Each structure stands twice: as structure tokens, then as C-alpha cells.
Short mmCIF file of C-alpha atoms in Angstrom, two decimals:
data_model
loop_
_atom_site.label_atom_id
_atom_site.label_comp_id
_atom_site.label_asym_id
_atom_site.label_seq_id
_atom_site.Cartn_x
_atom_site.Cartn_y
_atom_site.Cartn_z
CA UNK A 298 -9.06 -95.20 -5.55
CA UNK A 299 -10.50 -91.94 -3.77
CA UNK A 300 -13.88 -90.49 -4.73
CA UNK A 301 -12.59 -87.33 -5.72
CA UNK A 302 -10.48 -88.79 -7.79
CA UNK A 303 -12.76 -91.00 -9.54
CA UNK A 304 -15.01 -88.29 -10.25
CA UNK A 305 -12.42 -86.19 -11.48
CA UNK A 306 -11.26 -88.87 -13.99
CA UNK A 307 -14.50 -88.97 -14.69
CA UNK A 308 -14.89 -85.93 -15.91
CA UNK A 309 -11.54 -86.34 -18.13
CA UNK A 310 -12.95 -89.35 -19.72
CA UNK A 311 -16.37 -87.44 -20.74
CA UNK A 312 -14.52 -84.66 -21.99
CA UNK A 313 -11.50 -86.20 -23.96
CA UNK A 314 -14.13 -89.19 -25.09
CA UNK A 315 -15.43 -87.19 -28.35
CA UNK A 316 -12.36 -84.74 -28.99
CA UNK A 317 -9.22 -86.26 -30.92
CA UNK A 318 -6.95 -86.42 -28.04
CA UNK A 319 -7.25 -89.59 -26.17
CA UNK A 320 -9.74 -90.22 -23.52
CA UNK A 321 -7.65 -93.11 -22.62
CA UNK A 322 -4.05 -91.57 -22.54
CA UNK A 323 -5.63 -88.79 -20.33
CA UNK A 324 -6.95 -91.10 -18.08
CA UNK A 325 -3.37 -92.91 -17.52
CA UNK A 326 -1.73 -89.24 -17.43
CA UNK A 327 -4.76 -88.88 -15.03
CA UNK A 328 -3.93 -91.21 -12.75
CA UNK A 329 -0.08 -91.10 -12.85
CA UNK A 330 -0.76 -87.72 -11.92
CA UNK A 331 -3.39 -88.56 -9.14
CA UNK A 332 -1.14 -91.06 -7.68
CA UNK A 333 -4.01 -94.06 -8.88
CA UNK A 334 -1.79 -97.23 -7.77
CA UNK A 335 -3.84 -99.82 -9.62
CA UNK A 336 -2.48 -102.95 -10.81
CA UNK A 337 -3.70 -103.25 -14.99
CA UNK A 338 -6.39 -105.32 -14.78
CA UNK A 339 -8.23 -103.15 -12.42
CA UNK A 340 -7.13 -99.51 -14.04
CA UNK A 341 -8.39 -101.34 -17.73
CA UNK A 342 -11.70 -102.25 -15.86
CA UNK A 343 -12.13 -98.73 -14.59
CA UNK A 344 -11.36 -97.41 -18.35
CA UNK A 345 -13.80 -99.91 -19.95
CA UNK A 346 -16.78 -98.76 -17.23
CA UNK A 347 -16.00 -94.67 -17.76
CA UNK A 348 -16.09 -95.96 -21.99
CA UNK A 349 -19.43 -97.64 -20.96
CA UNK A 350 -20.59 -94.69 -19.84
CA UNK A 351 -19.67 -92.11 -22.51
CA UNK A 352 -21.10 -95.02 -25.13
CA UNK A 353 -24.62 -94.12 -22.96
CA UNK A 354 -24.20 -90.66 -23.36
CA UNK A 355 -23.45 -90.98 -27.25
CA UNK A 356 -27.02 -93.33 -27.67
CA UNK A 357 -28.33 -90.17 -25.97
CA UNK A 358 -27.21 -87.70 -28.07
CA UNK A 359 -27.10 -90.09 -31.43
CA UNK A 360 -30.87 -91.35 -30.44
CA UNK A 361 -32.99 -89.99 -33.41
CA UNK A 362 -30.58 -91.68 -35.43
CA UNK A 363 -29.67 -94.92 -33.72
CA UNK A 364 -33.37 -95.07 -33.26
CA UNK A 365 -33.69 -94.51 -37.47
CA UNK A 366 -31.40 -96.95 -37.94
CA UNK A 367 -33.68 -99.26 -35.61
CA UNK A 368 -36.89 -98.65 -38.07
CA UNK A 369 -34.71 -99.43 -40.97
CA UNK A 370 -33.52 -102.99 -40.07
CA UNK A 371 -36.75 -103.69 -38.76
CA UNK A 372 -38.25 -103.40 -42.16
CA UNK A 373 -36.50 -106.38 -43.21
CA UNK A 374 -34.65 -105.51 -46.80
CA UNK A 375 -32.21 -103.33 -48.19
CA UNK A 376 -32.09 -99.81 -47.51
CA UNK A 377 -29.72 -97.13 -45.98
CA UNK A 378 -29.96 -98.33 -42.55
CA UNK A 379 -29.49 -102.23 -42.82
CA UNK A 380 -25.95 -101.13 -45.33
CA UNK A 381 -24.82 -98.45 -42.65
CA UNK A 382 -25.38 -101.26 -40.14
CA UNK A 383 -23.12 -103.67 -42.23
CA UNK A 384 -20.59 -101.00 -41.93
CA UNK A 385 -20.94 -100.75 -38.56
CA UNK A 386 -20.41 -104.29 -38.42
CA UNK A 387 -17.18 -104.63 -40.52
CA UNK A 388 -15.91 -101.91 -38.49
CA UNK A 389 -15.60 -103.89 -35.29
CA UNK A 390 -13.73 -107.38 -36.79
CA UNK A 391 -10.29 -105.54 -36.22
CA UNK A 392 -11.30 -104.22 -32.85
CA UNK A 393 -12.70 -108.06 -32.06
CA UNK A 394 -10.25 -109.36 -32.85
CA UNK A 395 -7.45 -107.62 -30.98
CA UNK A 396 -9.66 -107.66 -27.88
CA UNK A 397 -9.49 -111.41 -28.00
CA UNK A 398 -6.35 -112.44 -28.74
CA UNK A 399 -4.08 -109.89 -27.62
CA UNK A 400 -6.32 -108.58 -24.33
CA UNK A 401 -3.78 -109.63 -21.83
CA UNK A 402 -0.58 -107.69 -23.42
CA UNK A 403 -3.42 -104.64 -24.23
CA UNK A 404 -3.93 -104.72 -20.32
CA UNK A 405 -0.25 -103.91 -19.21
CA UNK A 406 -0.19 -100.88 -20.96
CA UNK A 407 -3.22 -99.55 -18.57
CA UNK A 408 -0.71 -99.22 -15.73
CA UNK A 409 0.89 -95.96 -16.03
CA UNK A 410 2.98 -96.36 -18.96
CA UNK A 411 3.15 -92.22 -19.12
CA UNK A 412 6.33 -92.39 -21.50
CA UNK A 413 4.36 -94.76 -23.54
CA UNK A 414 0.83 -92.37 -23.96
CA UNK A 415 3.51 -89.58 -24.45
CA UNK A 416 4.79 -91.03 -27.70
CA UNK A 417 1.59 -92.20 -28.62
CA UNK A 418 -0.06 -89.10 -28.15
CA UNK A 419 2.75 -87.66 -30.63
CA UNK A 420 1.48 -90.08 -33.29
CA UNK A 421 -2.20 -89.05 -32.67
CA UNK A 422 -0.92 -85.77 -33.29
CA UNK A 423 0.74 -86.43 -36.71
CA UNK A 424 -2.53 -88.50 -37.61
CA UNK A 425 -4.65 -85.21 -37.01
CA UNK A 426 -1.98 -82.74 -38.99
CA UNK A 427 -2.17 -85.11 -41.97
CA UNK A 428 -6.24 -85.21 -41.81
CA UNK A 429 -6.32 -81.63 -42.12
CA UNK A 430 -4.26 -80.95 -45.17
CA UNK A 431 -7.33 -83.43 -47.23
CA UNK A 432 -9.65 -81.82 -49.00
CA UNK A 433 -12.90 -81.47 -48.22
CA UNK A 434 -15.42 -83.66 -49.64
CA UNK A 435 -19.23 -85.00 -49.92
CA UNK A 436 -18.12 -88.55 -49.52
CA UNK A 437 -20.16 -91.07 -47.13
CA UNK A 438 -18.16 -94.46 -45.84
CA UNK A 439 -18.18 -97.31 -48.09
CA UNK A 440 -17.98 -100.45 -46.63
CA UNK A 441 -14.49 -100.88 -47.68
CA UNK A 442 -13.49 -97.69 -45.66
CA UNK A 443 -15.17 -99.13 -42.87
CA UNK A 444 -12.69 -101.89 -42.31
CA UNK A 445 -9.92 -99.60 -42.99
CA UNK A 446 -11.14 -97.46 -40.25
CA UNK A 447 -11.96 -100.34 -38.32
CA UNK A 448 -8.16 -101.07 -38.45
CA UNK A 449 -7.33 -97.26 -37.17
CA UNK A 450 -10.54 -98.14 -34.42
CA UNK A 451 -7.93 -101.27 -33.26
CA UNK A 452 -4.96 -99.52 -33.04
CA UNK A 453 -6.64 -96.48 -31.16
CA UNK A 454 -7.15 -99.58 -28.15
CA UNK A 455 -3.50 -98.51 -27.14
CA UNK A 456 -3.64 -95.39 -24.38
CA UNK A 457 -2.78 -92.35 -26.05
CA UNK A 458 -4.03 -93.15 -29.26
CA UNK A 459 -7.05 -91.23 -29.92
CA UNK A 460 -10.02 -93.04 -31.19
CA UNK A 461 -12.20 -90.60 -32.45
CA UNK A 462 -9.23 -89.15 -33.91
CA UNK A 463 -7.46 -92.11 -35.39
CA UNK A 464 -11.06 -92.94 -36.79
CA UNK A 465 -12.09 -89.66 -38.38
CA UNK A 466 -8.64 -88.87 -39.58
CA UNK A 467 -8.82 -92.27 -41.50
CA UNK A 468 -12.21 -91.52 -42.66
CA UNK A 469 -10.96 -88.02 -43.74
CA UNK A 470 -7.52 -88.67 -45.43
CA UNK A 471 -9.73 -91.56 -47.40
CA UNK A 472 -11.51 -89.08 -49.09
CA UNK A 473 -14.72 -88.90 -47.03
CA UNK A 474 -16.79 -86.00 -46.11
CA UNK A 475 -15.56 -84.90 -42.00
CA UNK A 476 -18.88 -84.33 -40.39
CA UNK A 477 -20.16 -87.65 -42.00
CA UNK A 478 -16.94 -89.15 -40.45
CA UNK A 479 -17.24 -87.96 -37.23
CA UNK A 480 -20.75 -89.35 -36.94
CA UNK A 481 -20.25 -92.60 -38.18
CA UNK A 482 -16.48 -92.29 -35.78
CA UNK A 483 -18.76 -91.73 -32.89
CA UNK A 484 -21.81 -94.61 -33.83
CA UNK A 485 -18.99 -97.69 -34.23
CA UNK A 486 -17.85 -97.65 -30.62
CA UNK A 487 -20.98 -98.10 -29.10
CA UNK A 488 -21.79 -101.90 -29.90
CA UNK A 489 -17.89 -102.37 -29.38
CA UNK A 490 -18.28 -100.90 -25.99
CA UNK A 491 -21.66 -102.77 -25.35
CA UNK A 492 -20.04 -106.38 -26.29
CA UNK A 493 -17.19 -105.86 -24.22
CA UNK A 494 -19.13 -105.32 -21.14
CA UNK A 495 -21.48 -108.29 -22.08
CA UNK A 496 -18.35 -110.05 -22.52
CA UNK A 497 -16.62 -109.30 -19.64
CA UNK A 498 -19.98 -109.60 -17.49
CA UNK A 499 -20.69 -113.37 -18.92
CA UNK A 500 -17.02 -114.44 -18.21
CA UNK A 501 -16.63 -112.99 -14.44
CA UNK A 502 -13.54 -110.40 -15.45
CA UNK A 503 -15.99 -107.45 -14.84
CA UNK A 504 -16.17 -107.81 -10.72
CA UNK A 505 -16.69 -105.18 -8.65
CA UNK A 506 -15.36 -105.15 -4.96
CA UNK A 507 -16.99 -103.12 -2.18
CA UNK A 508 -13.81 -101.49 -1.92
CA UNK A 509 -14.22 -99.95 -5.34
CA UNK A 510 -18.03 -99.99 -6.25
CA UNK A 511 -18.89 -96.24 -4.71
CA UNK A 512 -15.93 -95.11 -6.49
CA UNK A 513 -16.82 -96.57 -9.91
CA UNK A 514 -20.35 -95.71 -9.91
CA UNK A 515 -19.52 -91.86 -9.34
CA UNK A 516 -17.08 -91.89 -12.38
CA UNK A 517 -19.39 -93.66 -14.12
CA UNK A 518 -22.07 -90.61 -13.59
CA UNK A 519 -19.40 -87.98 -13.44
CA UNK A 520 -18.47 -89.42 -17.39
CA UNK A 521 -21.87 -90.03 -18.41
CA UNK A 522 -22.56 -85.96 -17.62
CA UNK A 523 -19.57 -84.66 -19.25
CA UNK A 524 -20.03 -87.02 -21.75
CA UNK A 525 -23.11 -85.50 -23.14
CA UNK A 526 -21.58 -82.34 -22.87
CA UNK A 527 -19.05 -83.17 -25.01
CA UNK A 528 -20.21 -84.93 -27.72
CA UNK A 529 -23.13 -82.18 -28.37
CA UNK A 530 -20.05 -79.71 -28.48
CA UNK A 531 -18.11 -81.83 -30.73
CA UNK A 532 -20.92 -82.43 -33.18
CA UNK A 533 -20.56 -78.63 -33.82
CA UNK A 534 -16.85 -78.05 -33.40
CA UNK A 535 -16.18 -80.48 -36.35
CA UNK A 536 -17.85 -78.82 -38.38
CA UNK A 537 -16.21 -75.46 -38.40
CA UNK A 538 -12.83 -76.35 -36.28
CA UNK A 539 -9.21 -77.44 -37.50
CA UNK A 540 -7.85 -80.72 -36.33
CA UNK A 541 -4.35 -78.67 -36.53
CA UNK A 542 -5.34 -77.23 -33.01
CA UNK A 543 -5.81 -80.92 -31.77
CA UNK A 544 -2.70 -82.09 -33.46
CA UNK A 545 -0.33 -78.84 -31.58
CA UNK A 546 -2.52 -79.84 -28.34
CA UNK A 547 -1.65 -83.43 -28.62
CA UNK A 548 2.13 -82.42 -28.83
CA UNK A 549 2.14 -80.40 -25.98
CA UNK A 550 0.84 -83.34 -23.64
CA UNK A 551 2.94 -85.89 -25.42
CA UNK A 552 6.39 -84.30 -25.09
CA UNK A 553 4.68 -82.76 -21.68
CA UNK A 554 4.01 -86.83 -20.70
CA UNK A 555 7.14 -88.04 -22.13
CA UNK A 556 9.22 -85.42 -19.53
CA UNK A 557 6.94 -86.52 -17.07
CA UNK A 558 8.42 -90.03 -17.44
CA UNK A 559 11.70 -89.39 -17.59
CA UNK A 560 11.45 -87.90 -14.26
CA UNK A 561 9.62 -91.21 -12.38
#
């Protein structure tokens, strides 16, 4: 992979990271695009570093309350910090347990499969439209609606799925308040992300070459920058924005993708 071009999808991954439109779908269209000729397991481990790196930008930007949330289990009983931790927790068994039993099938999709994110972009799309016909409520996730979004969390591991939006429109069409969604959408990735480094670090999958370190490190800083960009802009777009104009943006890469395809 070329240094511009790392740093370039770089950039895509900090920016699409925290809006509802697939960091990981732009990334394949990204490379397709770019001409990236990576075989899977080496395009997944470039998508699970830029993650890594947007997961370091959200503890930035999420730090008075991840360290809150610290305080709280530290005080060793029950309180609103140990129960949104438990949440947090049953959040991540779907997510766990697709990454370990279905990893290898998950990493031939990471290939550029563009006809593939195009569809799934579609149904990202349809997720969105449908979250923003609920009504608005006052409603914090219960631990039930954690696994449920969990679930959405799993599913969102295929490219062109949006995570953030498969996990706040699940959130949302479950009756719970949006910005409350978002936040707790953006706070369940990051131990996810952080185990599946650990994990790939302790079993030798997460090698770098020479060939590919300088590369990797400069997406890694190029998503970590736009990354905090993104998510402080988010934090405030939810709030007052439409998922509808996600939804018609997601449609117009999808079919956009899914031309692109037929064409290869």
C-alpha cells in the first residue's frame, strides 16, 4: 500500500467512524477505488488498526465520562456506573462471539467485495429511514436493549453495514432517547476494539512487515486526527440532525458501489 493512500483512507475511516454510513464499507469502496490489492487478511488487519485508532480518539473525546465511569466501579457497589458497565458488557457477547467463530468467513468479505458494501450500504440506509420515523423519547438503555443492540453491533462487523448506525437506530426504534443512544453507540466499541487487538497481539495474527509498518502507522495518525474531529461533530449533529439525510446518502453510495461492481 502507498503512503498517500494510507493516509487518505485514513482520513475516510476517522470521518465515516462516528457518522451512520460505514467506516468500513468506505474503506473497501476506498480501496477498490485506490487500486489497494490486498489479500483479506491483510486489508481486515489494516481496518482493525484505523478502528484502533478512532476507539483512541473516542476515549479522548468520551474521557470525563469513561473516566466517571472509572470512579464508579472503583467504589465497589451498585450505582449508575458499575449497571452502565454491565451493559456495556452484554453488549459485546454477540460481537464475541461472531469474532470467534465465524472470523475467517468475516475476513473474505474485506477484499473488495464493492457489490457486496453496495447492497449492504442499502440496508444501512433502510435501518436509518426507519429510526427516524420513532418518536422521540427520554429513555436510557436497559440492559435488555443492550443485547439487542449488541446483536445490531454484530451484524454491523460486515463492510457496509454501519455500526454506529445499525447501533443507534436499534437503540432508537426500541424506544430510547437518540443522544443517549448515540453515546452509549459510541462507548461499546471501544473495549470491543481494545480486546481484539489484545487478541490478535497475544495470538501472532496482528504482524506487521517492514513493507507495511510506515504505511500503517500514518493511517493510524491520519484516523486518530479525523477521528476526533468527527466524533466532537457528531456529538452535536445528533442532536439536531435527521438520520433521513444519512439514509438518502447511504443510497447514493450503495447503488453508486453496486454500478461500480457491475463494471469490474
Amino acid at each position: 500500500m502507498e503512503t498517500i493512500d494510507a493516509i487518505i483512507l485514513g482520513i475516510i475511516q476517522g470521518l465515516t467512524e462516528f457518522l451512520p454510513v460505514s467506516s468500513s464499507g468506505h474503506l473497501e469502496l476506498g480501496k477498490a477505488i485506490l487500486g489497494d490489492n490486498s489479500i483479506p487478511e491483510e486489508s481486515l488487519l489494516f481496518t482493525v488498526v484505523l478502528h484502533f485508532a478512532t476507539a483512541l480518539s473516542t476515549i479522548v473525546v468520551f474521557r470525563k465520562d469513561i473516566l466517571e465511569i472509572v470512579k464508579g466501579l472503583f467504589q465497589f457497589k451498585k450505582n449508575e456506573e458499575t449497571l452502565f458497565s454491565l451493559k456495556i458488557i452484554i453488549s459485546m457477547i454477540p460481537a464475541v462471539l461472531v469474532g470467534l467463530f465465524f472470523e475467517e468467513q468475516l475476513e473474505q468479505l474485506f477484499g473488495g467485495n464493492i457489490m457486496f458494501v453496495g447492497f449492504m450500504l442499502l440496508i444501512t440506509a433502510a435501518l436509518l429511514w426507519f429510526a427516524d420515523k420513532a418518536k422521540s423519547t427520554r429513555k436510557s438503555v436497559s440492559s435488555s436493549n443492550a443485547f439487542i443492540i449488541g446483536v445490531a453491533q454484530a451484524i454491523a462487523m460486515l463492510p457496509g453495514i454501519s455500526r454506529s448506525g445499525a447501533t443507534i437506530s436499534t437503540s432508537v426504534l426500541l424506544g430510547n432517547d437518540k443522544t443517549k443512544a448515540a453515546r452509549f453507540s459510541f462507548l461499546m466499541v471501544i473495549p470491543l476494539i481494545f480486546g481484539k487487538i489484545a487478541k490478535d497481539i497475544l495470538s501472532g495474527d496482528l504482524a506487521f512487515s517492514s513493507e507495511n509498518s510506515t504505511p500503517i502507522a500514518l493511517g493510524f495518525i491520519a484516523a486518530f486526527i479525523s477521528g476526533l474531529f468527527a466524533c466532537t461533530w457528531m456529538i452535536s449533529l445528533v442532536k439536531k440532525s435527521k438520520l433521513t439525510y444519512f439514509a438518502v446518502y447511504c443510497i447514493i453510495v450503495g447503488l453508486l458501489a453496486i454500478g461500480f461492481g457491475f463494471t469490474k
